[in-house]
PDB file of C-alpha atoms in Angstrom:
ATOM      1  CA  MET A   1     -20.423  42.077   7.484  1.00  0.00           C
ATOM      2  CA  LYS A   2     -20.314  43.848   4.151  1.00  0.00           C
ATOM      3  CA  THR A   3     -22.525  42.208   1.552  1.00  0.00           C
ATOM      4  CA  LYS A   4     -19.636  42.299  -0.956  1.00  0.00           C
ATOM      5  CA  GLN A   5     -17.763  39.794   1.210  1.00  0.00           C
ATOM      6  CA  LEU A   6     -20.576  37.225   1.106  1.00  0.00           C
ATOM      7  CA  PRO A   7     -19.953  35.995  -2.479  1.00  0.00           C
ATOM      8  CA  THR A   8     -16.295  35.474  -1.605  1.00  0.00           C
ATOM      9  CA  LEU A   9     -17.239  33.392   1.428  1.00  0.00           C
ATOM     10  CA  ILE A  10     -19.682  31.344  -0.619  1.00  0.00           C
ATOM     11  CA  ILE A  11     -17.078  30.659  -3.310  1.00  0.00           C
ATOM     12  CA  LEU A  12     -14.566  29.648  -0.630  1.00  0.00           C
ATOM     13  CA  ALA A  13     -17.129  27.393   1.040  1.00  0.00           C
ATOM     14  CA  VAL A  14     -18.013  25.652  -2.225  1.00  0.00           C
ATOM     15  CA  ALA A  15     -14.317  25.115  -3.021  1.00  0.00           C
ATOM     16  CA  LEU A  16     -13.683  23.635   0.418  1.00  0.00           C
ATOM     17  CA  LEU A  17     -16.753  21.435   0.084  1.00  0.00           C
ATOM     18  CA  LEU A  18     -15.598  20.006  -3.240  1.00  0.00           C
ATOM     19  CA  MET A  19     -12.064  19.448  -1.967  1.00  0.00           C
ATOM     20  CA  GLY A  20     -13.379  17.813   1.192  1.00  0.00           C
ATOM     21  CA  VAL A  21     -15.571  15.408  -0.761  1.00  0.00           C
ATOM     22  CA  ALA A  22     -12.604  14.510  -2.968  1.00  0.00           C
ATOM     23  CA  PHE A  23     -10.422  13.782   0.075  1.00  0.00           C
ATOM     24  CA  MET A  24     -13.164  11.713   1.729  1.00  0.00           C
ATOM     25  CA  ALA A  25     -13.661   9.697  -1.452  1.00  0.00           C
ATOM     26  CA  ARG A  26     -10.149   8.295  -1.008  1.00  0.00           C
ATOM     27  CA  ARG A  27     -11.441   6.070   1.800  1.00  0.00           C
ATOM     28  CA  GLY A  28     -14.176   4.666  -0.413  1.00  0.00           C
ATOM     29  CA  SER A  29     -11.646   3.764  -3.114  1.00  0.00           C
ATOM     30  CA  ALA A  30      -9.249   1.800  -0.945  1.00  0.00           C
ATOM     31  CA  ILE A  31      -6.747  -0.404  -2.742  1.00  0.00           C
ATOM     32  CA  GLU A  32      -7.681  -4.060  -3.091  1.00  0.00           C
ATOM     33  CA  THR A  33      -5.185  -6.837  -2.390  1.00  0.00           C
ATOM     34  CA  THR A  34      -4.728 -10.203  -4.013  1.00  0.00           C
ATOM     35  CA  SER A  35      -2.478 -13.209  -3.442  1.00  0.00           C
ATOM     36  CA  GLN A  36      -0.657 -16.058  -5.151  1.00  0.00           C
ATOM     37  CA  ALA A  37       0.290 -19.397  -3.562  1.00  0.00           C
ATOM     38  CA  GLN A  38       3.234 -21.636  -4.439  1.00  0.00           C
ATOM     39  CA  THR A  39       5.072 -24.675  -3.057  1.00  0.00           C
ATOM     40  CA  LEU A  40       8.859 -25.093  -2.951  1.00  0.00           C
ATOM     41  CA  SER A  41      10.489 -28.529  -2.780  1.00  0.00           C
ATOM     42  CA  ASP A  42      13.490 -29.338  -0.603  1.00  0.00           C
ATOM     43  CA  TRP A  43      16.345 -29.044  -3.056  1.00  0.00           C
ATOM     44  CA  ALA A  44      18.925 -28.555  -0.313  1.00  0.00           C
ATOM     45  CA  TYR A  45      18.824 -31.903   1.516  1.00  0.00           C
ATOM     46  CA  GLY A  46      16.236 -33.905  -0.418  1.00  0.00           C
ATOM     47  CA  SER A  47      13.975 -34.605   2.556  1.00  0.00           C
ATOM     48  CA  SER A  48      10.904 -34.682   0.260  1.00  0.00           C
ATOM     49  CA  GLY A  49       9.479 -31.897   2.412  1.00  0.00           C
ATOM     50  CA  THR A  50       7.893 -28.763   1.001  1.00  0.00           C
ATOM     51  CA  LEU A  51       7.597 -25.096   1.896  1.00  0.00           C
ATOM     52  CA  LYS A  52       4.168 -23.509   1.432  1.00  0.00           C
ATOM     53  CA  VAL A  53       4.387 -19.875   0.326  1.00  0.00           C
ATOM     54  CA  MET A  54       1.731 -17.148  -0.012  1.00  0.00           C
ATOM     55  CA  ALA A  55       2.469 -13.776  -1.626  1.00  0.00           C
ATOM     56  CA  THR A  56       0.010 -10.963  -0.808  1.00  0.00           C
ATOM     57  CA  TYR A  57       0.170  -7.609  -2.574  1.00  0.00           C
ATOM     58  CA  PRO A  58      -1.994  -4.654  -3.679  1.00  0.00           C
ATOM     59  CA  THR A  59      -3.510  -4.654  -7.151  1.00  0.00           C
ATOM     60  CA  GLU A  60      -2.498  -0.983  -7.494  1.00  0.00           C
ATOM     61  CA  LEU A  61       0.382   1.089  -6.180  1.00  0.00           C
ATOM     62  CA  LEU A  62      -0.092   4.612  -4.845  1.00  0.00           C
ATOM     63  CA  THR A  63       2.486   7.257  -5.703  1.00  0.00           C
ATOM     64  CA  ASN A  64       4.263   8.961  -2.784  1.00  0.00           C
ATOM     65  CA  GLN A  65       3.250   6.142  -0.436  1.00  0.00           C
ATOM     66  CA  ASN A  66       4.743   2.929   0.909  1.00  0.00           C
ATOM     67  CA  ASN A  67       2.922  -0.048  -0.605  1.00  0.00           C
ATOM     68  CA  MET A  68       3.360  -3.368   1.200  1.00  0.00           C
ATOM     69  CA  ILE A  69       4.296  -6.694  -0.398  1.00  0.00           C
ATOM     70  CA  THR A  70       4.036  -9.569   2.103  1.00  0.00           C
ATOM     71  CA  LEU A  71       5.372 -13.098   1.831  1.00  0.00           C
ATOM     72  CA  THR A  72       4.123 -15.734   4.299  1.00  0.00           C
ATOM     73  CA  PHE A  73       5.766 -19.163   4.349  1.00  0.00           C
ATOM     74  CA  GLU A  74       5.439 -22.348   6.412  1.00  0.00           C
ATOM     75  CA  PRO A  75       7.163 -25.767   6.200  1.00  0.00           C
ATOM     76  CA  ASP A  76       5.068 -28.923   6.055  1.00  0.00           C
ATOM     77  CA  GLU A  77       5.477 -31.688   8.650  1.00  0.00           C
ATOM     78  CA  THR A  78       8.191 -33.508   6.716  1.00  0.00           C
ATOM     79  CA  LEU A  79      10.292 -30.389   6.291  1.00  0.00           C
ATOM     80  CA  GLU A  80       9.773 -29.402   9.937  1.00  0.00           C
ATOM     81  CA  GLN A  81      11.291 -32.714  11.045  1.00  0.00           C
ATOM     82  CA  ASN A  82      14.465 -31.876   9.131  1.00  0.00           C
ATOM     83  CA  LEU A  83      14.915 -28.223  10.111  1.00  0.00           C
ATOM     84  CA  ALA A  84      17.907 -29.127  12.286  1.00  0.00           C
ATOM     85  CA  SER A  85      19.901 -29.523   9.057  1.00  0.00           C
ATOM     86  CA  GLY A  86      19.560 -25.798   8.561  1.00  0.00           C
ATOM     87  CA  TYR A  87      17.500 -24.206   5.810  1.00  0.00           C
ATOM     88  CA  ILE A  88      17.504 -20.728   4.317  1.00  0.00           C
ATOM     89  CA  PHE A  89      14.521 -19.255   2.520  1.00  0.00           C
ATOM     90  CA  ASP A  90      15.864 -17.064  -0.278  1.00  0.00           C
ATOM     91  CA  ALA A  91      13.446 -14.434  -1.643  1.00  0.00           C
ATOM     92  CA  GLN A  92      14.076 -11.539  -3.992  1.00  0.00           C
ATOM     93  CA  PHE A  93      11.612  -8.888  -5.152  1.00  0.00           C
ATOM     94  CA  ASN A  94      12.330  -6.708  -8.171  1.00  0.00           C
ATOM     95  CA  ALA A  95      10.217  -3.976  -9.739  1.00  0.00           C
ATOM     96  CA  ASN A  96      11.126  -1.410 -12.356  1.00  0.00           C
ATOM     97  CA  SER A  97      10.929   2.339 -11.712  1.00  0.00           C
ATOM     98  CA  SER A  98      10.481   2.018  -7.957  1.00  0.00           C
ATOM     99  CA  VAL A  99      12.237   2.183  -4.604  1.00  0.00           C
ATOM    100  CA  ILE A 100      12.192  -1.089  -2.637  1.00  0.00           C
ATOM    101  CA  THR A 101      13.032  -1.374   1.074  1.00  0.00           C
ATOM    102  CA  PRO A 102      14.574  -2.783   3.237  1.00  0.00           C
ATOM    103  CA  GLN A 103      16.448  -4.487   0.354  1.00  0.00           C
ATOM    104  CA  ARG A 104      15.511  -6.455  -2.728  1.00  0.00           C
ATOM    105  CA  ARG A 105      16.887  -9.796  -1.553  1.00  0.00           C
ATOM    106  CA  ILE A 106      16.088 -11.234   1.881  1.00  0.00           C
ATOM    107  CA  LEU A 107      17.587 -14.474   3.231  1.00  0.00           C
ATOM    108  CA  THR A 108      15.693 -15.883   6.211  1.00  0.00           C
ATOM    109  CA  PRO A 109      16.657 -18.926   8.362  1.00  0.00           C
ATOM    110  CA  LEU A 110      13.718 -21.316   8.225  1.00  0.00           C
ATOM    111  CA  GLU A 111      12.002 -22.082  11.547  1.00  0.00           C
ATOM    112  CA  LYS A 112       9.067 -24.172  12.682  1.00  0.00           C
ATOM    113  CA  GLY A 113       5.673 -22.564  12.130  1.00  0.00           C
ATOM    114  CA  ARG A 114       4.602 -19.630   9.994  1.00  0.00           C
ATOM    115  CA  GLN A 115       6.991 -16.791   9.161  1.00  0.00           C
ATOM    116  CA  THR A 116       6.525 -13.523   7.318  1.00  0.00           C
ATOM    117  CA  ILE A 117       8.773 -11.118   5.465  1.00  0.00           C
ATOM    118  CA  SER A 118       7.762  -7.973   3.620  1.00  0.00           C
ATOM    119  CA  TRP A 119       8.909  -5.246   1.267  1.00  0.00           C
ATOM    120  CA  GLU A 120       7.773  -1.670   0.862  1.00  0.00           C
ATOM    121  CA  ILE A 121       7.623  -0.312  -2.677  1.00  0.00           C
ATOM    122  CA  VAL A 122       7.260   3.337  -3.734  1.00  0.00           C
ATOM    123  CA  PRO A 123       6.778   3.942  -7.489  1.00  0.00           C
ATOM    124  CA  PHE A 124       8.722   6.718  -9.236  1.00  0.00           C
ATOM    125  CA  GLY A 125       6.022   7.864 -11.625  1.00  0.00           C
ATOM    126  CA  LYS A 126       2.476   7.254 -12.797  1.00  0.00           C
ATOM    127  CA  PHE A 127       3.145   4.483 -15.310  1.00  0.00           C
ATOM    128  CA  ASP A 128       2.476   0.789 -14.667  1.00  0.00           C
ATOM    129  CA  ILE A 129       5.133  -1.390 -13.017  1.00  0.00           C
ATOM    130  CA  ASN A 130       6.056  -5.025 -13.580  1.00  0.00           C
ATOM    131  CA  GLY A 131       7.215  -6.814 -10.441  1.00  0.00           C
ATOM    132  CA  VAL A 132       8.940 -10.205 -10.172  1.00  0.00           C
ATOM    133  CA  LEU A 133       9.150 -12.263  -6.997  1.00  0.00           C
ATOM    134  CA  GLU A 134      11.813 -15.016  -7.050  1.00  0.00           C
ATOM    135  CA  MET A 135      12.054 -17.689  -4.352  1.00  0.00           C
ATOM    136  CA  ALA A 136      14.275 -20.641  -3.504  1.00  0.00           C
ATOM    137  CA  LEU A 137      14.921 -22.995  -0.584  1.00  0.00           C
ATOM    138  CA  GLY A 138      18.616 -23.457   0.230  1.00  0.00           C
ATOM    139  CA  GLY A 139      20.885 -25.052   2.778  1.00  0.00           C
ATOM    140  CA  SER A 140      22.587 -23.490   5.776  1.00  0.00           C
ATOM    141  CA  GLY A 141      25.626 -22.561   3.679  1.00  0.00           C
ATOM    142  CA  LEU A 142      23.633 -20.133   1.525  1.00  0.00           C
ATOM    143  CA  SER A 143      25.086 -16.648   2.060  1.00  0.00           C
ATOM    144  CA  GLY A 144      23.747 -14.563  -0.766  1.00  0.00           C
ATOM    145  CA  THR A 145      27.208 -14.089  -2.275  1.00  0.00           C
ATOM    146  CA  TYR A 146      25.925 -15.471  -5.536  1.00  0.00           C
ATOM    147  CA  ALA A 147      22.826 -14.466  -7.440  1.00  0.00           C
ATOM    148  CA  ILE A 148      19.585 -16.183  -6.519  1.00  0.00           C
ATOM    149  CA  SER A 149      18.741 -19.420  -8.364  1.00  0.00           C
ATOM    150  CA  PRO A 150      14.959 -19.303  -8.187  1.00  0.00           C
ATOM    151  CA  GLN A 151      12.833 -22.430  -7.939  1.00  0.00           C
ATOM    152  CA  VAL A 152       9.673 -20.382  -8.368  1.00  0.00           C
ATOM    153  CA  SER A 153       9.078 -16.961  -9.943  1.00  0.00           C
ATOM    154  CA  LEU A 154       5.864 -14.951  -9.682  1.00  0.00           C
ATOM    155  CA  GLU A 155       4.975 -12.214 -12.146  1.00  0.00           C
ATOM    156  CA  ILE A 156       3.240  -9.309 -10.387  1.00  0.00           C
ATOM    157  CA  PRO A 157       1.934  -6.505 -12.623  1.00  0.00           C
ATOM    158  CA  PHE A 158       0.950  -3.288 -10.834  1.00  0.00           C
ATOM    159  CA  GLU A 159      -1.181  -0.379 -11.933  1.00  0.00           C
ATOM    160  CA  VAL A 160      -0.027   2.939 -10.478  1.00  0.00           C
ATOM    161  CA  ARG A 161      -2.520   5.457  -9.098  1.00  0.00           C
ATOM    162  CA  GLN A 162      -1.890   9.088  -8.202  1.00  0.00           C
ATOM    163  CA  SER A 163      -1.965   9.769  -4.466  1.00  0.00           C
ATOM    164  CA  ASN A 164      -2.107  12.917  -2.339  1.00  0.00           C
ATOM    165  CA  GLY A 165       0.510  11.386  -0.052  1.00  0.00           C
ATOM    166  CA  LEU A 166      -1.983  10.516   2.704  1.00  0.00           C
ATOM    167  CA  ASN A 167      -3.327   7.129   3.671  1.00  0.00           C
ATOM    168  CA  PRO A 168      -7.111   6.648   3.261  1.00  0.00           C
ATOM    169  CA  GLN A 169      -7.894   7.253   6.962  1.00  0.00           C
ATOM    170  CA  ASN A 170      -5.971  10.535   7.227  1.00  0.00           C
ATOM    171  CA  SER A 171      -7.367  11.660   3.883  1.00  0.00           C
ATOM    172  CA  PHE A 172     -10.910  11.005   5.148  1.00  0.00           C
ATOM    173  CA  ILE A 173     -10.312  12.998   8.360  1.00  0.00           C
ATOM    174  CA  ILE A 174      -8.901  15.994   6.470  1.00  0.00           C
ATOM    175  CA  GLY A 175     -11.779  15.837   4.006  1.00  0.00           C
ATOM    176  CA  LEU A 176     -14.312  15.722   6.842  1.00  0.00           C
ATOM    177  CA  VAL A 177     -12.764  18.817   8.434  1.00  0.00           C
ATOM    178  CA  MET A 178     -12.965  20.642   5.082  1.00  0.00           C
ATOM    179  CA  VAL A 179     -16.633  19.731   4.687  1.00  0.00           C
ATOM    180  CA  VAL A 180     -17.485  20.919   8.221  1.00  0.00           C
ATOM    181  CA  VAL A 181     -15.693  24.245   7.664  1.00  0.00           C
ATOM    182  CA  ALA A 182     -17.434  24.651   4.290  1.00  0.00           C
ATOM    183  CA  LEU A 183     -20.865  24.061   5.816  1.00  0.00           C
ATOM    184  CA  PHE A 184     -20.100  26.521   8.607  1.00  0.00           C
ATOM    185  CA  LEU A 185     -19.120  29.201   6.062  1.00  0.00           C
ATOM    186  CA  LEU A 186     -22.267  28.558   4.030  1.00  0.00           C
ATOM    187  CA  LEU A 187     -24.510  28.826   7.081  1.00  0.00           C
ATOM    188  CA  PHE A 188     -22.662  31.930   8.235  1.00  0.00           C
ATOM    189  CA  SER A 189     -23.187  33.532   4.802  1.00  0.00           C
ATOM    190  CA  ILE A 190     -26.887  32.637   4.759  1.00  0.00           C
ATOM    191  CA  PHE A 191     -27.669  33.993   8.218  1.00  0.00           C
ATOM    192  CA  ASN A 192     -25.683  37.190   7.641  1.00  0.00           C
ATOM    193  CA  LYS A 193     -27.322  37.989   4.334  1.00  0.00           C
ATOM    194  CA  LYS A 194     -29.922  40.732   4.703  1.00  0.00           C
ATOM    195  CA  PRO A 195     -33.389  40.176   3.261  1.00  0.00           C
ATOM    196  CA  LEU A 196     -34.170  41.851  -0.055  1.00  0.00           C
ATOM    197  CA  GLY A 197     -35.473  45.406   0.294  1.00  0.00           C
ATOM    198  CA  GLN A 198     -33.976  45.889   3.731  1.00  0.00           C
ATOM    199  CA  ARG A 199     -31.730  48.904   3.961  1.00  0.00           C
ATOM    200  CA  ALA A 200     -29.153  49.730   6.510  1.00  0.00           C
ATOM    201  CA  LYS A 201     -30.338  52.599   8.684  1.00  0.00           C
TER     202      LYS A 201
END
């Protein structure tokens, strides 16, 4: 190999090494999650039962990625004994400057045991987002024709962080491949470099 090509290989190797380390660092800076708990009273039929609700969400949102908001809910014993009357759990998630799927408002027939619904949120830009989660417990006649009348509202502020569009695991794998290639190029350059004073014959 011509000696003039060695500096180019070394520069390329160093660039790949730095990029690989940056990609791998994504795994070490995984997004933390937090949660809020609330209790909803039976406004529909007045059974004196309650619905226990837990909202779990990331403390930061990544751009160009689906970020999951999860709502877990479970009736207490009193409410479970009255489920035959028919209950609807009404939940609506709103957040500015973002795309929310499958839809903002989800109406779920209440059943015995623990249930879960979720939203995916993708922020538009890099600025912070204020989310609001509204919840209510209604009767079987609730259709969603009218706007939600929340019993409980949760304020959920999000910080937005720039993302390369990959989840932490895929980002780590790509970064690892870059580091391996960079090390190979560095070793190749070292072993193909002629010692000082040696001349080609």
